[in-house]
Coordinates of C-alpha atoms and ligand atoms in Angstrom, one line a residue:
X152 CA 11.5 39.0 32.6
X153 CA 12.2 39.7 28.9
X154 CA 14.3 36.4 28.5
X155 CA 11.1 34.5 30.3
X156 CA 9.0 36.2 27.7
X157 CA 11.5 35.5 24.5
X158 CA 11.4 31.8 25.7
X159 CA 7.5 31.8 25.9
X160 CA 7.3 32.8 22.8
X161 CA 9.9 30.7 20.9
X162 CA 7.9 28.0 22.2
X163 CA 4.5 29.2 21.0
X164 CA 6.6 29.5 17.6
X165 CA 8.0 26.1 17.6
X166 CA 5.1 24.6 18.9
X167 CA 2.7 26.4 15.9
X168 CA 5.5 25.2 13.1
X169 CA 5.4 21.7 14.5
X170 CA 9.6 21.5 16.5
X171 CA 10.6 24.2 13.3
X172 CA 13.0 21.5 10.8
X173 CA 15.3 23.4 8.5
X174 CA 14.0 22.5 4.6
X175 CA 16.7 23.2 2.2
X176 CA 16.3 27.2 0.7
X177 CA 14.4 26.8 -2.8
X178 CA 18.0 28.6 -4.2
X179 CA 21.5 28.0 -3.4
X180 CA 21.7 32.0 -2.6
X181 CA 22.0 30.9 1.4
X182 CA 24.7 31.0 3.6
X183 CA 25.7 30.3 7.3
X184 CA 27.2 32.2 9.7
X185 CA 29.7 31.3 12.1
X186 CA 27.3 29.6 14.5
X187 CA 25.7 27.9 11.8
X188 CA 22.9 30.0 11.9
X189 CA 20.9 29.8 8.0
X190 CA 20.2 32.8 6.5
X191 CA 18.2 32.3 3.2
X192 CA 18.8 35.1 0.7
X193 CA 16.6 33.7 -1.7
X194 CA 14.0 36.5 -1.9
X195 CA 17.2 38.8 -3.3
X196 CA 17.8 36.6 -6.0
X197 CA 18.9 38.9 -9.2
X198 CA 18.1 41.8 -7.8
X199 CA 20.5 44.6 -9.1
X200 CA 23.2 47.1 -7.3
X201 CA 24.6 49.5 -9.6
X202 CA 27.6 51.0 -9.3
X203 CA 28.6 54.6 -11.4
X204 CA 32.2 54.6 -11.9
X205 CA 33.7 57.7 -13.1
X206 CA 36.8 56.4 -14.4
X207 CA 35.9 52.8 -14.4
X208 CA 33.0 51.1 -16.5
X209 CA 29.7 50.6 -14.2
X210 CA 29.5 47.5 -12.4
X211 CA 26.1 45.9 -11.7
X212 CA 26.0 43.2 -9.2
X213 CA 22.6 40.8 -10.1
X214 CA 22.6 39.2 -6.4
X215 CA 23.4 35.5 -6.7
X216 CA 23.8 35.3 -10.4
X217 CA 26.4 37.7 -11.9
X218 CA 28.8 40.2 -11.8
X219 CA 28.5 43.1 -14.8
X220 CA 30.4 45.7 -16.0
X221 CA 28.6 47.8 -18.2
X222 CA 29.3 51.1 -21.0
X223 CA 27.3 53.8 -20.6
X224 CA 24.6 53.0 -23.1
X225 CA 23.5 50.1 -20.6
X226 CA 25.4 47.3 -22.9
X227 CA 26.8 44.3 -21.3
X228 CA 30.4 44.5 -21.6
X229 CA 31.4 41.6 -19.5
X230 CA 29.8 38.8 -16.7
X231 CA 28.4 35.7 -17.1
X232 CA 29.8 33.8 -14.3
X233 CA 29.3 30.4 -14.1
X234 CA 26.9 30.7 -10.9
X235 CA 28.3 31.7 -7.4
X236 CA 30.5 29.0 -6.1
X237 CA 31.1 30.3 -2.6
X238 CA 28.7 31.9 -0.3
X239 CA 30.2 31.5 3.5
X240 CA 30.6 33.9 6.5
X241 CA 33.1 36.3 6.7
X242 CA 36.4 35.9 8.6
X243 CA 37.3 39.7 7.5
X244 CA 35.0 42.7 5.9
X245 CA 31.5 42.2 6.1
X246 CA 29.3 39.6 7.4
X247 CA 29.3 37.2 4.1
X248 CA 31.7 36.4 1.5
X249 CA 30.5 35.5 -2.1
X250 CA 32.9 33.8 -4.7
X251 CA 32.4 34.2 -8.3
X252 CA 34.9 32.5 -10.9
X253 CA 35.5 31.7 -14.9
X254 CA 33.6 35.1 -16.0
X255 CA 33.4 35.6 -19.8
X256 CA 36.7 38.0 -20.0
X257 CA 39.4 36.8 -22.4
X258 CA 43.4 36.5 -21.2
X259 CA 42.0 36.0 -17.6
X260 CA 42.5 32.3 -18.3
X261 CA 45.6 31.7 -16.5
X262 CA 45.3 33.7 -13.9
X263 CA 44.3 33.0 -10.2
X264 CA 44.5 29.6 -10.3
X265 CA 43.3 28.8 -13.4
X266 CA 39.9 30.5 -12.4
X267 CA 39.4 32.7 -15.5
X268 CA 37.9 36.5 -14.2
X269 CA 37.2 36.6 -10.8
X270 CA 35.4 38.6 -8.4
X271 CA 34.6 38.4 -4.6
X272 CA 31.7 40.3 -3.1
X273 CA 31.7 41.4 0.8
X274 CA 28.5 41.2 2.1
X275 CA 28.1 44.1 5.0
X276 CA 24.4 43.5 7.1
X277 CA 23.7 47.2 7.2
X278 CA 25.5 50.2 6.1
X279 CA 28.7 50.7 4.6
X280 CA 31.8 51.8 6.6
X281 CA 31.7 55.3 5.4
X282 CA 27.8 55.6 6.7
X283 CA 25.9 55.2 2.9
X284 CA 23.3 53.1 2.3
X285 CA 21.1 53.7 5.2
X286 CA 17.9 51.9 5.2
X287 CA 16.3 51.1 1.5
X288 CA 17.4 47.8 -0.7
X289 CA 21.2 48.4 0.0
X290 CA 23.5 49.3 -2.6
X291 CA 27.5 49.0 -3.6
X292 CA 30.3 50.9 -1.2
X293 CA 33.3 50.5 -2.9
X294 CA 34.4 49.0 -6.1
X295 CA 38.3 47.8 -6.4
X296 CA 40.2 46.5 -9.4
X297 CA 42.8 43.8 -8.0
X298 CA 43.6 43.5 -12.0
X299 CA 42.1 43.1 -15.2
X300 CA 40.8 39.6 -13.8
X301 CA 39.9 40.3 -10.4
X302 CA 37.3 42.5 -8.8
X303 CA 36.5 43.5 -5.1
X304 CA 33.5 44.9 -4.4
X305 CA 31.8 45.7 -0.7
X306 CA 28.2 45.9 -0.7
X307 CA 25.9 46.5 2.4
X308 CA 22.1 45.1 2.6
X309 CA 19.8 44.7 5.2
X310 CA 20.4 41.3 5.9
X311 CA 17.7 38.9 6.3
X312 CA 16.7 38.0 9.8
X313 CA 19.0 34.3 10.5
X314 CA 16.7 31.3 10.5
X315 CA 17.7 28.0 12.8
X316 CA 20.8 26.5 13.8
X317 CA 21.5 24.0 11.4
X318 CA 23.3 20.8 12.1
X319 CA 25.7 21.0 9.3
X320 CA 27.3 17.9 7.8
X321 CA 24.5 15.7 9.1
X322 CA 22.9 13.7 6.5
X323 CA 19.9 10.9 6.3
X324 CA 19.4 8.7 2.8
X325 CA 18.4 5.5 1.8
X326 CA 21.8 4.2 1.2
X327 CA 25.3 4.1 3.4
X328 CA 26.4 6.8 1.1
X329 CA 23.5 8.6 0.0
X330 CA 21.4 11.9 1.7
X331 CA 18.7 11.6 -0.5
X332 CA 16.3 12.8 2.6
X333 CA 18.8 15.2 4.6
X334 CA 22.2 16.9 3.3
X335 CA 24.1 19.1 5.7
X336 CA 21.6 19.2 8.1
X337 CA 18.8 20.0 5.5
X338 CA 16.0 18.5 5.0
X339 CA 16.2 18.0 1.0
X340 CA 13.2 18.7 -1.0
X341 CA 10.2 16.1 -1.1
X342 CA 10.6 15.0 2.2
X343 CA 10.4 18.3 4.0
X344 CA 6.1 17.4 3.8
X345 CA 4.3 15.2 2.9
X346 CA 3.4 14.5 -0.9
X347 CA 0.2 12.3 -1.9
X348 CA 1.8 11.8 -5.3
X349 CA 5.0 10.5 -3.7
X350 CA 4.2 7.8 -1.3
X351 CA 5.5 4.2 0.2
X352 CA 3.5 1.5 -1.7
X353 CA 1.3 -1.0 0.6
X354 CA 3.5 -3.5 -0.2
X355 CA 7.1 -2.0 1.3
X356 CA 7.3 -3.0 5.1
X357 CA 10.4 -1.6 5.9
X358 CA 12.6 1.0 4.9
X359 CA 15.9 1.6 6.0
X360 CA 17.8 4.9 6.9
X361 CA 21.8 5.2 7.4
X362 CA 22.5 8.6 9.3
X363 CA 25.6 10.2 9.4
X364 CA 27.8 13.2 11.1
X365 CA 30.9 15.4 11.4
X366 CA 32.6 13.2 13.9
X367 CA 32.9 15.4 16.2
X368 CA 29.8 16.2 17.0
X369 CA 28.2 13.1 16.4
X370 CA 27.7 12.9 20.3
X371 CA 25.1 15.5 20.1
X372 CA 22.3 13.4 18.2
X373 CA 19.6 12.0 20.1
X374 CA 16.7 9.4 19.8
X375 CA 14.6 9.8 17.3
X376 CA 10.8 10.0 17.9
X377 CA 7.9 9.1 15.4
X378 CA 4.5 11.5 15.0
X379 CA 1.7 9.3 12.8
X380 CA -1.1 11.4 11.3
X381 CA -3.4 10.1 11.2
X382 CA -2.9 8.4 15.0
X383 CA -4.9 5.6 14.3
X384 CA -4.3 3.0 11.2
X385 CA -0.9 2.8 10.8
X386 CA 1.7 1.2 13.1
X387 CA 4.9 2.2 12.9
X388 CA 8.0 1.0 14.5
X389 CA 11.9 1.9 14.9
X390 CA 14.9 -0.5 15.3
X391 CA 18.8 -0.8 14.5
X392 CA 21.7 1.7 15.9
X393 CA 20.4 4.9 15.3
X394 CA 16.9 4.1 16.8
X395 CA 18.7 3.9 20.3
X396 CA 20.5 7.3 19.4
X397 CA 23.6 5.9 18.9
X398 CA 26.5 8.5 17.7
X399 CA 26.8 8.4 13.8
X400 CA 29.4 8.9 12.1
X401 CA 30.8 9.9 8.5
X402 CA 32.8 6.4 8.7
X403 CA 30.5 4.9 10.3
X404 CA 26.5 5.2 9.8
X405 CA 23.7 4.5 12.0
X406 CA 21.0 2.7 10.7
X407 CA 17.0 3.2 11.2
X408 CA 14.8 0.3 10.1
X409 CA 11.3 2.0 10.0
X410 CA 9.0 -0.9 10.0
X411 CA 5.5 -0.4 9.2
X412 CA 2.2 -2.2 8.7
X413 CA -1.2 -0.5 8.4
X414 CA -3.7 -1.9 10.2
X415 CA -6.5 0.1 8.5
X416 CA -6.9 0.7 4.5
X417 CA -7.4 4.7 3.5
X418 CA -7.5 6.2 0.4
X419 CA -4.8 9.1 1.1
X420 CA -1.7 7.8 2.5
X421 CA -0.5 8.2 6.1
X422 CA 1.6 10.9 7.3
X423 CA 5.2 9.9 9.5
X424 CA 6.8 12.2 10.9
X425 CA 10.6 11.4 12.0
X426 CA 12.1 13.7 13.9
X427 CA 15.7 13.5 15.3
X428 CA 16.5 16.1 18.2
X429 CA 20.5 17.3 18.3
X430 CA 21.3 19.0 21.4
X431 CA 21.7 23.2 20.7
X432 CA 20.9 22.5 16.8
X433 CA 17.2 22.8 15.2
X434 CA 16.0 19.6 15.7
X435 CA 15.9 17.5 12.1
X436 CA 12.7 16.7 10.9
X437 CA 11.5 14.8 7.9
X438 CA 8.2 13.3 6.7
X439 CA 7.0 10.2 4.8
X440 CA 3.9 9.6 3.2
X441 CA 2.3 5.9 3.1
X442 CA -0.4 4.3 1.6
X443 CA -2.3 1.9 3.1
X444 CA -4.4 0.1 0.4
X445 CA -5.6 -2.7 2.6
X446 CA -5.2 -4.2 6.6
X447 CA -2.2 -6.2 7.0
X448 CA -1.0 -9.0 9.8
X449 CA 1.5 -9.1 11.2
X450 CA 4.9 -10.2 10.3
X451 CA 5.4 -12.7 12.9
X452 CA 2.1 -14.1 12.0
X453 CA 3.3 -15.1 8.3
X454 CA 6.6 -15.8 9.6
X455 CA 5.7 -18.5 11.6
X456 CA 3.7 -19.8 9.0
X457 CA 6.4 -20.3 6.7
X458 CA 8.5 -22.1 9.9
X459 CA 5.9 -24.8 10.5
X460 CA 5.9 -25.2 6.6
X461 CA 9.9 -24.5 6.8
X462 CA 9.7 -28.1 9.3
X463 CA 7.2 -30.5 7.2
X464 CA 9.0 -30.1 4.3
X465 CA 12.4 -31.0 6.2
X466 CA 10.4 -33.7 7.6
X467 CA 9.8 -34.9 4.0
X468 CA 13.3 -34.4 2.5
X469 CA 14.5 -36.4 5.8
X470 CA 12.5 -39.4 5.1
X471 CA 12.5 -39.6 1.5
X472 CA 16.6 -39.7 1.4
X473 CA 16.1 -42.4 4.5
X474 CA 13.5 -44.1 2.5
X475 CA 15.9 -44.1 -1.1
X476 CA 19.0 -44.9 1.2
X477 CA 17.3 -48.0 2.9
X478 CA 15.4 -49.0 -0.7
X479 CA 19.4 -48.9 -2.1
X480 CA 20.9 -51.3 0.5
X481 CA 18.3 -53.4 0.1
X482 CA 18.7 -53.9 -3.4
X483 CA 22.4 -54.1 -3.2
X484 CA 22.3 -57.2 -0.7
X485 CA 19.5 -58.4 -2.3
X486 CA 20.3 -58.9 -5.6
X487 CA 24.1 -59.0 -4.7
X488 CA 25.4 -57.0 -7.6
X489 CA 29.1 -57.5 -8.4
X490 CA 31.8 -55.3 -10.0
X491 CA 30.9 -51.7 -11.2
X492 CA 27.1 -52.4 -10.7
X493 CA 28.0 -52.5 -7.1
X494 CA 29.4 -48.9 -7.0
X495 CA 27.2 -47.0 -5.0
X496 CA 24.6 -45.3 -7.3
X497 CA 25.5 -47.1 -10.4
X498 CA 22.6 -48.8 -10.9
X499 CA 20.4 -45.3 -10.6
X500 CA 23.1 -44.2 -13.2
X501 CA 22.5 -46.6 -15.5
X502 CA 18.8 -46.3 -15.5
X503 CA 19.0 -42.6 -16.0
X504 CA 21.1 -43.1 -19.4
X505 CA 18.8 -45.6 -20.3
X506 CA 15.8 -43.6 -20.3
X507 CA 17.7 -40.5 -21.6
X508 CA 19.2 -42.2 -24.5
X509 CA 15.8 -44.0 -25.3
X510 CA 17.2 -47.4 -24.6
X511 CA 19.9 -49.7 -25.9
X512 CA 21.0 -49.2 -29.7
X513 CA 19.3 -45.6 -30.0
X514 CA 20.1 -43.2 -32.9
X515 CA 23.1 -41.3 -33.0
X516 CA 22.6 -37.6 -33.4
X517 CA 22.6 -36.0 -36.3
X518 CA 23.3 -32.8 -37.4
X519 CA 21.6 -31.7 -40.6
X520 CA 24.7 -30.1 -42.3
X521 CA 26.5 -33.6 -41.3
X522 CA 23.9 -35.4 -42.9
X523 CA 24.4 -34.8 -46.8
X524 CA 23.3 -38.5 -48.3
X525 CA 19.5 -38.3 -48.9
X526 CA 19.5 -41.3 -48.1
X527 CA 21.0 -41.6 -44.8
X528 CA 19.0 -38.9 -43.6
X529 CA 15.9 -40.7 -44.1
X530 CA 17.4 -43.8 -42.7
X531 CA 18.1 -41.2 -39.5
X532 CA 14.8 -40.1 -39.1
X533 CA 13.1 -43.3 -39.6
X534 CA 15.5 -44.5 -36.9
X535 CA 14.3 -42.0 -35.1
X536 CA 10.7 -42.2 -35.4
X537 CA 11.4 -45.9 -34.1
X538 CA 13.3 -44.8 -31.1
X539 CA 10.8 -41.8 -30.1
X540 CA 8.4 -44.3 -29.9
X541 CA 9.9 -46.9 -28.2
X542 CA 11.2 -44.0 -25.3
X543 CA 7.3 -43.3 -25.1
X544 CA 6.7 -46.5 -24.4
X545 CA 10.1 -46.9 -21.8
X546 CA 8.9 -43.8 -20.2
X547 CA 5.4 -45.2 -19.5
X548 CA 6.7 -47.8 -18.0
X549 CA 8.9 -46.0 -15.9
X550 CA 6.0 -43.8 -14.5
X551 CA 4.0 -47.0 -14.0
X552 CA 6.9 -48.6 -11.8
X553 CA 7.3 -45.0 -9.6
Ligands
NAG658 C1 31.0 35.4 14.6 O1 31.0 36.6 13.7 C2 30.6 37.8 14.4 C3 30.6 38.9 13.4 O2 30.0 38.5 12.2 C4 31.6 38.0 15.5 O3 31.2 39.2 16.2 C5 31.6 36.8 16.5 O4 32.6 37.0 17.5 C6 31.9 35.6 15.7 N1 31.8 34.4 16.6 C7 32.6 33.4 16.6 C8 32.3 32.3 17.5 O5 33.6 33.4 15.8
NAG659 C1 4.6 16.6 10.3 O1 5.5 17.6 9.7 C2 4.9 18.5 8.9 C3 5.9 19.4 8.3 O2 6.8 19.9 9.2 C4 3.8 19.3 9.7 O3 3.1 20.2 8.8 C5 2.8 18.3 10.3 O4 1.9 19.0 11.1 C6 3.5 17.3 11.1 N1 2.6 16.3 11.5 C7 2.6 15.8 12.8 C8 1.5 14.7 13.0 O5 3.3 16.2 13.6

């Protein structure tokens, strides 16, 4: 009965948040736990557990963003991580493990790995070991110096609840090897909604999308389906691989060619909605916005246009070479040309220099620097005014003869 009335009600949920996608945490202070579960810590961002040592400086933990010691008067004596570079689940204390490495501390340098001052935080849902930190924010159980460099420190929160199951590894982009839209199963920021500022022009048809998972379970992915909003205006359709729920793979990507053509113009752009089920994950879910500026045919249509054209102009090529091959022979038996003038295309040859060159005994070329006689110069460029003249007059007869 209870099970019956969970599952009612996870529907009701999913139904209300539209299949539930998992958008990427607006921090990196998330983690997942062993059955890729997301639990987005985001909300404890910076806040501080204090720590009074009695022999030891204080430590203050700012969640997510350093590790402090501090004197008694409240001055910073050391922190300033880099950021957190690990956050993952827990194969010993605690629930979560956070990594923090190359804190501000001098001769730490060479030390663990070339890490600089370390420190590793032990996330514990709930209360420490020893019973403290019941209910409230949380706070730190136990502080240990591995060294000067390296600090251990256990502290219990109430966790936050864990969101989805997230597909890891999977990722969607515009490229073979991009995830511009999804990155480990996330759906990256801007395509998590739709954005009127951010839209596909009128003019883009088609879009392409290269999916790809951990190997392993790449069998798990499904057929994607498409949600339009509004459902009138704007059809949409989806080909290639990874439309037919093929098994993507990091090697090997599937590819989505969303084709799209709006059939009625609007002034905000169309919602799509593509949204790829994986069997026991949270489905992934991500949305496009497009605009629709004015009504356009279909492709086929235009294609098809441009065939019959593509054929007429064939056509034409076909029968102008036959017409220029025939015209050729002709003159060759014709006029009976002997020696070189006989060699095929010779005589066009010979025509073509003519005109080029302005007929026979044109001017040789010139360069002004070559030129340095007065004289001759002038000489050239009479010559030449002659010559431009008389090609004016070659040319006109040419075009009168085509
Ligand atoms: C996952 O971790 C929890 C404790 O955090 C443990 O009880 C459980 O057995 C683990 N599950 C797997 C599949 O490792
Ligand atoms: C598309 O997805 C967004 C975000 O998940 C949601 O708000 C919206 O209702 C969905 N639209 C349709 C038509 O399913």
């Amino acid at each position: 009965m209870h099970g019956l009335l969970a599952a009612v009600i996870t529907a009701a949920i999913f139904g209300a948040t539209g299949a539930g996608c998992v958008a990427v945490p607006s921090t990196n202070c998330y983690v997942f736990d062993n059955t890729s579960h997301i639990y987005d810590f985001s909300s404890l961002v910076g806040q501080l557990f204090e720590y009074d040592d009695e022999k030891d400086p204080d430590l203050v933990v700012r969640f997510c963003k350093d590790i402090e010691t501090r004197a008694q008067t409240g001055y910073v004596d050391y922190g300033r991580y880099n950021s957190l570079n690990y956050f993952i689940a827990s194969a010993g204390t605690g629930n979560f493990l956070q990594e923090y490495f190359n804190g501000d501390i001098r001769n730490c340098e060479t030390t663990y790995d070339k890490l600089g001052r370390t420190a590793q935080v032990n996330i514990i849902c709930g209360s420490c070991p020893n019973g403290q930190c019941v209910g409230g924010l949380g706070c730190i159980c136990s502080v240990t110096y591995e060294s000067t460099c390296r600090v251990l420190i256990d502290l219990a929160l109430p966790c936050v609840k864990p969101g989805l199951r997230v597909f890891e590894g999977f990722t969607v982009g515009f490229h073979p090897r991009s995830w511009e839209v999804v990155y480990n199963g996330m759906t990256q920021v801007g395509y998590e909604k739709s954005y009127d500022e951010f839209s596909f022009s009128t003019e883009q048809r088609d879009v392409t999308l290269y999916l790809t998972a951990v190997a392993s379970l790449s069998s798990l992915v499904q057929k994607p389906t498409i949600k339009v909003s509004p459902k009138e205006g704007l059809a949409v359709k989806l080909s290639g691989s990874g439309a037919n729920g093929s098994p993507p793979t990091t090697l090997s990507p599937t590819m989505i060619a969303v084709d799209w053509r709006c059939e009625k113009a609007r002034d905000k752009p169309y919602e799509v909605n593509i949204t790829i089920p994986v069997l026991n994950y949270a489905p992934v879910q991500f949305t496009f916005a497009k605009l629709c500026e004015h009504s356009q045919d279909e492709r086929g249509e235009s294609l098809r246009g441009w065939g019959i054209f593509g054929i007429i102009s064939c056509i034409l090529i076909v029968g102008l070479t036959l017409s220029c091959v025939g015209g050729f022979i002709y003159k060759m038996r014709v006029q009976n040309l002997r020696g070189l003038d006989a060699v095929p295309g010779m005589a066009i040859l010979s025509a073509c220099l003519e005109t080029a060159s302005g007929g026979s005994g044109g001017p040789r070329y010139t360069r002004p620097n070559e030129a340095n006689d007065h004289f001759v110069n002038q000489a050239t460029w009479e010559e030449q005014t002659a010559s431009t003249r008389r090609t004016t007059a070659t040319s006109e007869k040419t075009y009168g003869s085509i």
